[in-house]
Amino acid sequence: MYEHDTIAAIATPPGQGGIAVIRISGADAERIVRQLFLPRTSWEKLHSHHFYLGKVQDQPNGRPIDQAGLILMRPPHSYTGEHIAELHLHGGSFLTRRVLEAILNQGVRLAQPGEFTKRAFLNGRLDLIQAEAVLDLIHANNETGLHLAWEDLSGRLSQTCSAIRDRLITQTAYLEAFIDFPEDDIPEHSQQELSSAFSSIRSDIETLATTFSQGKVYRDGIRTPIIGKPNVGKSSLLNLLAGTERAIVTQVPGTTRDVLEETVIVNGIPLVVRDTAGIRLATDEIEKIGIERSLSSIEQAEIILALFDLSRPFDADDALICEKIKGKKFVLVGNKSDLPQKFDVTDLLGSLDTEAPQRGDVSSKSHKAVDTFPLLHIAALYGTGIDDLGDRIREIALGKKQSGGEGEGPYKGVMITKIRHKVALEKATESLKCAEQGLATGLPLDLIAVDLRASLDHIGTITGQVSTEEILDRVFQDFCIGK
Ligand code: GDP
């Protein structure tokens, strides 16, 4: 599980940059770096956690090849809990690789992806939630995702899990007291106490598990392609949402052939918005490729923004869009509300809902269809109606009407963002349910204790108090080398 050898890796991204950092961790880190770094001051005067200038010397000829900085971090106060030497080189990719090779030639092993953080976990510098949060910080692509990652790193979720664990341990001890003295039957009031404690802990675990759907939305964003026929205003809407001119806005139909992606925050919800090629019955081969990509965006979508042009009558291309979005989560958006209106919403609803009335029919069915699939009117060019669109997206994303006020957002209360945590909480809940049932049906107390301990173990896997090689592999597999 833990190889105590010395490891090294380039910690900065590949390519050229202002600086590049090589990290060495392990008992030999300081000895190794002495072979190639010549500090301006003597080695004996180097303190831990200080930055020293010096020269990096080529091996084996000793020729200076870079002016660099060195930070030594001695245990236990280092990232990994081991001796760490960090070389801050000028950021040339050849130079950096050359220095790394010289280090590896001293018998140091190239680190595995995430191995520094894994060592930090194994040495008790971080728990598993915090290790995962390191990766989240690196991958965060929006303000809220960053905030959630920071919350996890600072230990809020860890404390919540520890508190749940403590309560479970107390109940296990209480129960075990009765197991140890079998001549004493468990008194009625103690049984009731246990039962209500189990159910209260279970309810708290369940509540924590239900934060996953929101937490995931805030962390990863929602895949939201904008689809519609050519020239309906897809690029204009993306530009409006993104506040930039990233998509090419053009009047020639069918020219947005590549899928453009942008993370934008709408009403506090991060959307990974895709502006796709216009979907229509095309004959041009290149355009067909773009349309194929648009269709695959629909497949992967979490919410589709289906765009229609209010200044043109509903046509076969619009009907094709309706066909493609059926059965998915979508928002119907009518664009160009500023122009004279030629679009009939009953045509749209008729295409979406076979139950819906035909054009001109104003029966109650028509009202029902409008309620089910409201068409939001916007003018992407002028920003009109964008607030309503934001509200609708938020409502769908979070599964209920929300004002965006306090209490529901991620800044109040703890939120889980990882499926691994959710599964562990669900398993803990299941075990507790078994314990509750066991208690109610008079099962032997030692069997109930087994369920309680299982519940404890499941909670323990979240922080890593209970861990297996499989769990660690899963947690660290997505890390990059050098982290
Ligand atoms: P796409 O092909 O669906 O990406 O459509 P574009 O965003 O390229 O827009 C096509 C044309 O419609 C451009 O000339 C836009 O300026 C125009 N357009 C987009 N939105 C609006 C709108 O709300 N009102 C008006 N009047 N024109 C718009």
Short mmCIF file of C-alpha atoms and ligand atoms in Angstrom, two decimals:
data_model
loop_
_atom_site.label_atom_id
_atom_site.label_comp_id
_atom_site.label_asym_id
_atom_site.label_seq_id
_atom_site.Cartn_x
_atom_site.Cartn_y
_atom_site.Cartn_z
CA MET A 1 0.00 0.00 0.00
CA TYR A 2 2.77 2.45 0.93
CA GLU A 3 6.20 2.20 -0.62
CA HIS A 4 8.61 4.25 1.44
CA ASP A 5 11.00 4.99 -1.41
CA THR A 6 11.77 8.51 -2.62
CA ILE A 7 9.66 9.80 -5.48
CA ALA A 8 9.95 12.79 -7.81
CA ALA A 9 7.87 14.44 -10.52
CA ILE A 10 7.37 17.69 -12.36
CA ALA A 11 4.51 19.39 -10.49
CA THR A 12 3.79 22.09 -13.08
CA PRO A 13 1.96 21.54 -16.39
CA PRO A 14 3.94 20.36 -19.42
CA GLY A 15 5.28 22.98 -21.83
CA GLN A 16 7.07 26.27 -21.34
CA GLY A 17 6.26 28.68 -18.55
CA GLY A 18 7.70 31.24 -16.17
CA ILE A 19 8.78 28.59 -13.71
CA ALA A 20 8.62 24.82 -13.43
CA VAL A 21 8.58 22.99 -10.12
CA ILE A 22 10.08 19.58 -9.49
CA ARG A 23 8.96 17.92 -6.33
CA ILE A 24 10.93 15.22 -4.51
CA SER A 25 9.44 13.41 -1.52
CA GLY A 26 10.89 10.71 0.70
CA ALA A 27 13.70 10.07 3.14
CA ASP A 28 16.37 10.71 0.47
CA ALA A 29 14.92 13.96 -0.90
CA GLU A 30 17.48 16.23 0.75
CA ARG A 31 20.46 14.01 -0.01
CA ILE A 32 19.42 13.75 -3.68
CA VAL A 33 18.93 17.47 -4.18
CA ARG A 34 22.36 18.14 -2.67
CA GLN A 35 23.89 16.33 -5.64
CA LEU A 36 22.63 18.90 -8.10
CA PHE A 37 21.81 22.11 -6.26
CA LEU A 38 24.46 24.50 -5.04
CA PRO A 39 22.92 27.05 -2.64
CA ARG A 40 24.42 30.53 -2.29
CA THR A 41 24.66 29.89 1.40
CA SER A 42 26.05 26.73 3.00
CA TRP A 43 23.83 23.64 3.30
CA GLU A 44 24.10 23.68 7.08
CA LYS A 45 22.31 27.04 7.18
CA LEU A 46 19.26 25.91 5.17
CA HIS A 47 16.06 26.00 7.23
CA SER A 48 12.85 24.13 6.54
CA HIS A 49 10.13 26.07 4.67
CA HIS A 50 12.51 28.81 3.47
CA PHE A 51 13.28 29.71 -0.14
CA TYR A 52 16.96 29.65 -1.16
CA LEU A 53 18.57 30.73 -4.42
CA GLY A 54 21.33 28.70 -5.99
CA LYS A 55 22.58 26.96 -9.11
CA VAL A 56 21.49 23.69 -10.61
CA GLN A 57 24.47 21.75 -11.88
CA ASP A 58 24.35 19.34 -14.78
CA GLN A 59 25.28 15.75 -14.01
CA PRO A 60 27.85 14.25 -14.05
CA ASN A 61 30.06 17.16 -15.26
CA GLY A 62 28.92 19.71 -12.66
CA ARG A 63 28.35 22.46 -15.27
CA PRO A 64 25.77 25.04 -14.10
CA ILE A 65 22.60 24.90 -16.21
CA ASP A 66 20.08 27.01 -14.32
CA GLN A 67 19.65 29.53 -11.58
CA ALA A 68 16.93 28.11 -9.38
CA GLY A 69 15.17 28.23 -6.04
CA LEU A 70 14.96 25.46 -3.48
CA ILE A 71 12.48 24.91 -0.66
CA LEU A 72 13.10 22.14 1.81
CA MET A 73 10.12 20.98 3.85
CA ARG A 74 11.02 18.69 6.67
CA PRO A 75 8.55 16.33 8.37
CA PRO A 76 6.12 16.32 9.92
CA HIS A 77 5.04 19.71 8.52
CA SER A 78 5.26 18.97 4.84
CA TYR A 79 2.55 18.16 2.30
CA THR A 80 3.32 14.44 2.28
CA GLY A 81 4.49 14.24 5.88
CA GLU A 82 7.91 13.19 4.52
CA HIS A 83 11.07 15.12 3.60
CA ILE A 84 10.26 17.25 0.58
CA ALA A 85 12.61 19.18 -1.68
CA GLU A 86 11.03 21.49 -4.25
CA LEU A 87 13.18 22.89 -7.03
CA HIS A 88 11.84 26.02 -8.73
CA LEU A 89 13.45 26.10 -12.15
CA HIS A 90 13.03 28.37 -15.12
CA GLY A 91 10.09 26.91 -17.01
CA GLY A 92 11.75 25.35 -20.04
CA SER A 93 10.45 21.91 -20.90
CA PHE A 94 13.86 20.56 -22.02
CA LEU A 95 15.60 22.03 -18.96
CA THR A 96 12.98 20.63 -16.58
CA ARG A 97 13.07 17.17 -18.09
CA ARG A 98 16.88 17.19 -18.00
CA VAL A 99 16.90 18.03 -14.28
CA LEU A 100 14.21 15.43 -13.57
CA GLU A 101 16.28 12.81 -15.39
CA ALA A 102 19.31 13.74 -13.30
CA ILE A 103 17.21 13.25 -10.15
CA LEU A 104 15.82 9.92 -11.35
CA ASN A 105 19.35 8.78 -12.15
CA GLN A 106 20.13 9.05 -8.42
CA GLY A 107 17.81 6.10 -7.81
CA VAL A 108 14.64 8.09 -7.26
CA ARG A 109 11.38 6.71 -8.68
CA LEU A 110 9.04 8.75 -10.90
CA ALA A 111 5.88 9.39 -8.86
CA GLN A 112 2.58 7.79 -9.83
CA PRO A 113 -0.40 10.08 -10.53
CA GLY A 114 -1.60 11.48 -7.20
CA GLU A 115 1.12 9.73 -5.24
CA PHE A 116 2.19 12.83 -3.27
CA THR A 117 -1.38 13.35 -2.10
CA LYS A 118 -1.81 9.64 -1.43
CA ARG A 119 1.26 9.77 0.82
CA ALA A 120 -0.22 12.83 2.51
CA PHE A 121 -3.32 10.76 3.25
CA LEU A 122 -1.40 7.69 4.39
CA ASN A 123 0.70 9.87 6.70
CA GLY A 124 -2.38 11.45 8.22
CA ARG A 125 -1.77 14.93 6.73
CA LEU A 126 -5.15 14.88 4.95
CA ASP A 127 -8.22 12.70 5.20
CA LEU A 128 -9.76 11.21 2.08
CA ILE A 129 -12.34 14.00 1.70
CA GLN A 130 -9.56 16.58 1.78
CA ALA A 131 -7.46 14.60 -0.70
CA GLU A 132 -10.42 14.56 -3.09
CA ALA A 133 -10.91 18.28 -2.47
CA VAL A 134 -7.38 18.95 -3.71
CA LEU A 135 -8.41 17.52 -7.08
CA ASP A 136 -11.64 19.51 -7.00
CA LEU A 137 -9.70 22.72 -6.41
CA ILE A 138 -7.55 21.95 -9.44
CA HIS A 139 -10.56 21.14 -11.61
CA ALA A 140 -12.93 23.84 -10.34
CA ASN A 141 -14.28 25.82 -13.27
CA ASN A 142 -16.64 28.18 -11.47
CA GLU A 143 -16.90 30.22 -8.30
CA THR A 144 -19.29 27.86 -6.52
CA GLY A 145 -17.32 24.75 -7.43
CA LEU A 146 -14.23 26.43 -6.01
CA HIS A 147 -16.06 27.34 -2.83
CA LEU A 148 -17.34 23.78 -2.34
CA ALA A 149 -13.85 22.37 -2.92
CA TRP A 150 -12.47 24.78 -0.33
CA GLU A 151 -15.18 23.81 2.15
CA ASP A 152 -14.18 20.14 1.77
CA LEU A 153 -10.48 20.94 2.06
CA SER A 154 -11.03 22.98 5.18
CA GLY A 155 -12.71 19.99 6.80
CA ARG A 156 -16.38 20.92 7.06
CA LEU A 157 -17.64 17.68 5.55
CA SER A 158 -15.02 15.73 7.50
CA GLN A 159 -16.34 17.22 10.74
CA THR A 160 -19.91 16.36 9.78
CA CYS A 161 -18.94 12.75 9.04
CA SER A 162 -16.93 12.53 12.27
CA ALA A 163 -19.91 13.82 14.25
CA ILE A 164 -22.16 11.17 12.68
CA ARG A 165 -19.52 8.53 13.45
CA ASP A 166 -19.28 9.66 17.06
CA ARG A 167 -23.02 9.31 17.49
CA LEU A 168 -22.91 5.82 15.96
CA ILE A 169 -20.02 4.84 18.25
CA THR A 170 -21.97 6.04 21.29
CA GLN A 171 -24.98 3.95 20.28
CA THR A 172 -22.81 0.90 19.55
CA ALA A 173 -21.22 1.18 22.99
CA TYR A 174 -24.65 1.56 24.60
CA LEU A 175 -25.94 -1.50 22.79
CA GLU A 176 -22.84 -3.53 23.56
CA ALA A 177 -23.27 -2.85 27.26
CA PHE A 178 -26.44 -4.93 27.10
CA ILE A 179 -24.71 -7.67 25.08
CA ASP A 180 -22.01 -7.98 27.73
CA PHE A 181 -24.59 -8.56 30.44
CA PRO A 182 -26.99 -11.06 28.88
CA GLU A 183 -28.78 -11.72 32.14
CA ASP A 184 -30.11 -8.16 31.99
CA ASP A 185 -32.84 -7.91 29.42
CA ILE A 186 -32.77 -4.65 27.56
CA PRO A 187 -35.26 -2.39 29.38
CA GLU A 188 -38.19 -1.04 27.40
CA HIS A 189 -37.11 2.58 27.78
CA SER A 190 -33.54 1.76 26.63
CA GLN A 191 -34.90 0.03 23.58
CA GLN A 192 -36.96 3.10 22.77
CA GLU A 193 -33.94 5.34 23.31
CA LEU A 194 -31.87 3.22 20.97
CA SER A 195 -34.58 3.11 18.37
CA SER A 196 -35.10 6.86 18.31
CA ALA A 197 -31.32 7.47 18.28
CA PHE A 198 -30.95 5.12 15.28
CA SER A 199 -33.73 6.83 13.41
CA SER A 200 -32.43 10.33 14.17
CA ILE A 201 -28.92 9.42 12.96
CA ARG A 202 -30.38 7.75 9.88
CA SER A 203 -32.47 10.80 9.07
CA ASP A 204 -29.39 13.05 9.30
CA ILE A 205 -27.41 10.74 7.04
CA GLU A 206 -30.29 10.68 4.55
CA THR A 207 -30.48 14.47 4.58
CA LEU A 208 -26.77 14.70 3.87
CA ALA A 209 -27.12 12.20 1.00
CA THR A 210 -29.90 14.26 -0.59
CA THR A 211 -27.56 17.26 -0.92
CA PHE A 212 -25.73 15.33 -3.64
CA SER A 213 -28.00 16.37 -6.49
CA GLN A 214 -27.43 20.06 -5.72
CA GLY A 215 -23.78 19.59 -4.81
CA LYS A 216 -23.06 17.87 -8.10
CA VAL A 217 -24.80 20.65 -10.01
CA TYR A 218 -22.67 23.27 -8.26
CA ARG A 219 -19.46 21.33 -8.68
CA ASP A 220 -19.72 20.04 -12.25
CA GLY A 221 -22.29 22.33 -13.80
CA ILE A 222 -25.15 21.13 -15.97
CA ARG A 223 -24.60 20.04 -19.56
CA THR A 224 -26.89 22.41 -21.40
CA PRO A 225 -26.77 22.37 -25.20
CA ILE A 226 -28.56 25.12 -27.09
CA ILE A 227 -30.28 23.54 -30.04
CA GLY A 228 -32.41 24.90 -32.83
CA LYS A 229 -32.48 25.25 -36.57
CA PRO A 230 -29.88 27.48 -38.29
CA ASN A 231 -30.16 31.23 -37.68
CA VAL A 232 -32.56 30.88 -34.77
CA GLY A 233 -30.11 32.75 -32.49
CA LYS A 234 -28.15 29.97 -30.75
CA SER A 235 -24.78 31.73 -30.95
CA SER A 236 -26.40 35.00 -29.89
CA LEU A 237 -27.88 33.30 -26.81
CA LEU A 238 -24.55 31.70 -25.90
CA ASN A 239 -22.81 35.06 -26.29
CA LEU A 240 -25.41 36.68 -24.11
CA LEU A 241 -25.04 34.02 -21.42
CA ALA A 242 -21.26 34.06 -21.61
CA GLY A 243 -20.97 37.82 -21.99
CA THR A 244 -18.31 37.35 -24.67
CA GLU A 245 -18.09 37.07 -28.44
CA ARG A 246 -16.72 33.57 -28.44
CA ALA A 247 -19.18 31.96 -30.85
CA ILE A 248 -19.14 33.17 -34.44
CA VAL A 249 -22.44 34.95 -35.01
CA THR A 250 -23.29 34.93 -38.67
CA GLN A 251 -26.30 35.43 -40.93
CA VAL A 252 -25.43 32.53 -43.25
CA PRO A 253 -27.47 29.50 -42.20
CA GLY A 254 -25.55 26.40 -41.09
CA THR A 255 -22.15 27.99 -40.37
CA THR A 256 -21.70 27.11 -36.71
CA ARG A 257 -20.32 23.69 -37.50
CA ASP A 258 -18.28 23.00 -34.43
CA VAL A 259 -19.69 22.51 -30.99
CA LEU A 260 -18.63 25.41 -28.75
CA GLU A 261 -18.68 24.95 -25.01
CA GLU A 262 -18.62 27.56 -22.31
CA THR A 263 -19.25 27.38 -18.56
CA VAL A 264 -21.55 30.23 -17.60
CA ILE A 265 -23.25 31.02 -14.31
CA VAL A 266 -26.98 31.59 -14.71
CA ASN A 267 -28.84 32.48 -11.51
CA GLY A 268 -26.04 30.92 -9.49
CA ILE A 269 -26.16 27.67 -11.46
CA PRO A 270 -23.08 26.74 -13.49
CA LEU A 271 -24.15 25.67 -16.96
CA VAL A 272 -21.83 23.99 -19.40
CA VAL A 273 -23.53 25.57 -22.38
CA ARG A 274 -23.09 24.21 -25.83
CA ASP A 275 -23.82 26.12 -28.95
CA THR A 276 -24.34 23.43 -31.54
CA ALA A 277 -24.61 23.35 -35.29
CA GLY A 278 -28.15 24.16 -36.42
CA ILE A 279 -30.24 21.03 -36.72
CA ARG A 280 -32.09 20.68 -40.00
CA LEU A 281 -32.54 18.23 -42.84
CA ALA A 282 -29.19 19.06 -44.49
CA THR A 283 -27.62 17.75 -47.69
CA ASP A 284 -24.12 19.22 -47.28
CA GLU A 285 -21.74 16.50 -45.94
CA ILE A 286 -19.80 18.83 -43.60
CA GLU A 287 -23.00 20.28 -42.22
CA LYS A 288 -24.28 16.74 -41.62
CA ILE A 289 -21.23 16.06 -39.40
CA GLY A 290 -22.05 19.16 -37.34
CA ILE A 291 -25.67 18.04 -37.05
CA GLU A 292 -24.54 14.58 -35.89
CA ARG A 293 -22.53 16.27 -33.12
CA SER A 294 -25.52 18.38 -32.16
CA LEU A 295 -27.63 15.25 -31.88
CA SER A 296 -25.04 13.58 -29.67
CA SER A 297 -25.07 16.71 -27.45
CA ILE A 298 -28.78 16.10 -27.00
CA GLU A 299 -28.08 12.55 -25.90
CA GLN A 300 -25.64 13.73 -23.20
CA ALA A 301 -27.67 16.77 -22.17
CA GLU A 302 -29.01 17.33 -18.69
CA ILE A 303 -31.16 20.29 -19.74
CA ILE A 304 -31.73 21.24 -23.37
CA LEU A 305 -32.38 24.83 -24.36
CA ALA A 306 -34.59 24.31 -27.42
CA LEU A 307 -34.64 27.53 -29.40
CA PHE A 308 -37.35 28.61 -31.87
CA ASP A 309 -37.55 31.71 -34.04
CA LEU A 310 -40.68 33.71 -33.22
CA SER A 311 -40.25 35.79 -36.38
CA ARG A 312 -40.64 32.78 -38.68
CA PRO A 313 -43.48 30.27 -38.90
CA PHE A 314 -43.03 26.87 -37.28
CA ASP A 315 -41.58 24.58 -39.95
CA ALA A 316 -40.29 21.05 -40.59
CA ASP A 317 -36.86 21.89 -39.06
CA ASP A 318 -38.59 23.00 -35.83
CA ALA A 319 -40.62 19.79 -35.89
CA LEU A 320 -37.35 17.85 -36.15
CA ILE A 321 -36.10 19.60 -32.99
CA CYS A 322 -39.32 18.62 -31.18
CA GLU A 323 -38.82 15.05 -32.29
CA LYS A 324 -35.28 14.97 -30.89
CA ILE A 325 -36.05 16.46 -27.47
CA LYS A 326 -39.06 14.33 -26.62
CA GLY A 327 -38.64 12.51 -23.32
CA LYS A 328 -35.74 14.77 -22.25
CA LYS A 329 -35.53 17.70 -19.84
CA PHE A 330 -35.85 20.85 -21.90
CA VAL A 331 -36.76 24.52 -21.81
CA LEU A 332 -38.68 25.87 -24.82
CA VAL A 333 -37.32 29.26 -25.76
CA GLY A 334 -38.85 31.54 -28.39
CA ASN A 335 -36.21 33.98 -29.63
CA LYS A 336 -36.48 37.30 -31.52
CA SER A 337 -39.48 38.47 -29.52
CA ASP A 338 -38.61 41.99 -30.71
CA LEU A 339 -39.58 41.23 -34.32
CA PRO A 340 -43.12 40.84 -35.81
CA GLN A 341 -44.39 37.47 -34.60
CA LYS A 342 -45.12 34.72 -37.12
CA PHE A 343 -44.72 31.68 -34.85
CA ASP A 344 -47.78 29.73 -33.72
CA VAL A 345 -47.20 28.02 -30.38
CA THR A 346 -49.94 25.45 -31.00
CA ASP A 347 -47.88 24.05 -33.89
CA LEU A 348 -44.99 23.64 -31.50
CA LEU A 349 -47.09 21.98 -28.80
CA GLY A 350 -48.74 19.75 -31.37
CA SER A 351 -45.32 18.48 -32.40
CA LEU A 352 -44.24 17.86 -28.84
CA ASP A 353 -47.39 16.27 -27.53
CA THR A 354 -49.49 13.99 -29.69
CA GLU A 355 -52.32 14.62 -27.25
CA ALA A 356 -52.13 18.35 -27.91
CA PRO A 357 -54.71 19.96 -30.16
CA GLN A 358 -54.15 20.92 -33.75
CA ARG A 359 -53.58 24.47 -34.86
CA GLY A 360 -56.41 26.86 -34.04
CA ASP A 361 -57.97 24.59 -31.42
CA VAL A 362 -58.31 26.55 -28.18
CA SER A 363 -59.76 23.77 -26.07
CA SER A 364 -58.68 23.08 -22.48
CA LYS A 365 -56.13 20.57 -23.80
CA SER A 366 -54.30 23.45 -25.39
CA HIS A 367 -54.06 25.26 -22.05
CA LYS A 368 -52.82 22.11 -20.40
CA ALA A 369 -50.08 21.72 -23.01
CA VAL A 370 -49.03 25.35 -22.57
CA ASP A 371 -48.79 24.79 -18.82
CA THR A 372 -46.73 21.65 -19.27
CA PHE A 373 -44.40 23.17 -21.86
CA PRO A 374 -44.36 26.94 -21.40
CA LEU A 375 -42.62 28.81 -24.19
CA LEU A 376 -40.36 31.55 -22.82
CA HIS A 377 -40.11 34.64 -24.99
CA ILE A 378 -36.67 36.22 -25.26
CA ALA A 379 -34.69 38.49 -27.55
CA ALA A 380 -31.12 37.20 -27.33
CA LEU A 381 -29.84 40.19 -29.22
CA TYR A 382 -31.12 42.59 -26.56
CA GLY A 383 -31.07 40.44 -23.43
CA THR A 384 -34.86 40.58 -23.06
CA GLY A 385 -36.44 37.74 -21.04
CA ILE A 386 -33.11 36.38 -19.87
CA ASP A 387 -34.08 36.62 -16.18
CA ASP A 388 -37.12 34.40 -16.72
CA LEU A 389 -34.94 31.94 -18.59
CA GLY A 390 -32.48 31.93 -15.65
CA ASP A 391 -35.31 31.29 -13.17
CA ARG A 392 -36.65 28.42 -15.25
CA ILE A 393 -33.21 26.82 -15.57
CA ARG A 394 -32.61 27.10 -11.83
CA GLU A 395 -36.00 25.57 -11.11
CA ILE A 396 -35.29 22.57 -13.33
CA ALA A 397 -31.68 22.19 -12.20
CA LEU A 398 -32.46 22.15 -8.48
CA GLY A 399 -35.75 20.34 -8.90
CA LYS A 400 -37.91 22.98 -7.24
CA LYS A 401 -38.75 26.65 -7.22
CA GLN A 402 -36.00 28.61 -5.52
CA SER A 403 -35.49 32.27 -5.02
CA GLY A 404 -31.74 31.98 -4.77
CA GLY A 405 -31.87 33.17 -1.19
CA GLU A 406 -29.90 31.88 1.71
CA GLY A 407 -30.45 28.50 3.25
CA GLU A 408 -30.74 26.54 0.03
CA GLY A 409 -27.43 27.48 -1.50
CA PRO A 410 -24.08 25.85 -0.87
CA TYR A 411 -22.90 28.52 1.54
CA LYS A 412 -25.33 27.35 4.19
CA GLY A 413 -25.02 23.79 5.34
CA VAL A 414 -22.72 21.09 4.09
CA MET A 415 -23.14 19.60 0.64
CA ILE A 416 -21.74 16.43 -0.83
CA THR A 417 -20.57 16.49 -4.43
CA LYS A 418 -19.23 12.99 -5.02
CA ILE A 419 -21.02 9.82 -5.94
CA ARG A 420 -18.56 7.88 -3.74
CA HIS A 421 -19.79 9.80 -0.70
CA LYS A 422 -23.41 9.41 -1.70
CA VAL A 423 -23.09 5.64 -2.11
CA ALA A 424 -21.35 5.34 1.27
CA LEU A 425 -24.10 7.38 2.95
CA GLU A 426 -26.78 5.24 1.31
CA LYS A 427 -25.08 2.05 2.47
CA ALA A 428 -24.79 3.50 5.99
CA THR A 429 -28.52 4.28 5.88
CA GLU A 430 -29.36 0.74 4.75
CA SER A 431 -27.34 -0.78 7.61
CA LEU A 432 -29.03 1.50 10.10
CA LYS A 433 -32.44 0.54 8.75
CA CYS A 434 -31.53 -3.12 9.31
CA ALA A 435 -30.48 -2.26 12.88
CA GLU A 436 -33.80 -0.47 13.46
CA GLN A 437 -35.77 -3.41 12.09
CA GLY A 438 -33.72 -5.83 14.15
CA LEU A 439 -34.49 -3.87 17.27
CA ALA A 440 -38.20 -3.76 16.46
CA THR A 441 -38.40 -7.50 15.75
CA GLY A 442 -36.35 -8.55 18.79
CA LEU A 443 -33.31 -9.80 16.88
CA PRO A 444 -30.33 -10.80 19.10
CA LEU A 445 -28.43 -7.68 20.13
CA ASP A 446 -25.09 -8.88 18.75
CA LEU A 447 -26.66 -9.09 15.27
CA ILE A 448 -27.94 -5.54 15.62
CA ALA A 449 -24.44 -4.48 16.65
CA VAL A 450 -23.10 -5.98 13.41
CA ASP A 451 -25.40 -3.68 11.42
CA LEU A 452 -24.36 -0.69 13.50
CA ARG A 453 -20.71 -1.42 12.92
CA ALA A 454 -21.36 -1.83 9.18
CA SER A 455 -22.98 1.60 9.20
CA LEU A 456 -19.94 3.00 11.02
CA ASP A 457 -17.60 1.45 8.47
CA HIS A 458 -19.52 2.96 5.56
CA ILE A 459 -19.26 6.42 7.09
CA GLY A 460 -15.59 5.72 7.81
CA THR A 461 -14.88 5.06 4.12
CA ILE A 462 -15.86 8.65 3.31
CA THR A 463 -13.10 10.21 5.41
CA GLY A 464 -10.78 7.25 4.95
CA GLN A 465 -10.86 6.10 8.57
CA VAL A 466 -11.76 2.84 6.88
CA SER A 467 -9.97 2.36 3.58
CA THR A 468 -9.01 -0.37 1.16
CA GLU A 469 -6.64 -0.41 -1.78
CA GLU A 470 -9.70 -0.37 -4.04
CA ILE A 471 -11.04 2.82 -2.44
CA LEU A 472 -7.65 4.50 -2.66
CA ASP A 473 -7.19 3.50 -6.29
CA ARG A 474 -10.57 4.99 -7.10
CA VAL A 475 -9.84 8.24 -5.27
CA PHE A 476 -6.35 8.81 -6.71
CA GLN A 477 -6.84 7.49 -10.26
CA ASP A 478 -7.92 10.91 -11.60
CA PHE A 479 -4.97 12.84 -10.19
CA CYS A 480 -2.15 14.04 -12.38
CA ILE A 481 1.51 13.17 -11.91
CA GLY A 482 3.16 15.62 -9.54
CA LYS A 483 0.10 16.16 -7.34
P1 GDP B 1 -27.56 30.59 -34.94
O1 GDP B 1 -27.31 30.18 -36.34
O2 GDP B 1 -28.74 29.88 -34.39
O3 GDP B 1 -26.36 30.45 -34.06
O4 GDP B 1 -28.01 32.14 -34.95
P2 GDP B 1 -27.16 33.45 -34.67
O5 GDP B 1 -26.97 33.67 -33.23
O6 GDP B 1 -25.95 33.41 -35.55
O7 GDP B 1 -28.17 34.58 -35.15
C1 GDP B 1 -28.66 34.59 -36.49
C2 GDP B 1 -29.11 36.00 -36.80
O8 GDP B 1 -30.23 36.33 -35.96
C3 GDP B 1 -28.05 37.08 -36.55
O9 GDP B 1 -28.15 38.04 -37.53
C4 GDP B 1 -28.45 37.62 -35.18
O10 GDP B 1 -28.05 38.95 -35.02
C5 GDP B 1 -29.98 37.55 -35.28
N1 GDP B 1 -30.60 37.49 -33.96
C6 GDP B 1 -30.29 36.67 -32.94
N2 GDP B 1 -31.08 36.92 -31.89
C7 GDP B 1 -31.91 37.92 -32.24
C8 GDP B 1 -32.96 38.62 -31.57
O11 GDP B 1 -33.30 38.41 -30.41
N3 GDP B 1 -33.60 39.59 -32.29
C9 GDP B 1 -33.27 39.89 -33.56
N4 GDP B 1 -33.95 40.86 -34.17
N5 GDP B 1 -32.28 39.25 -34.20
C10 GDP B 1 -31.61 38.28 -33.57
#
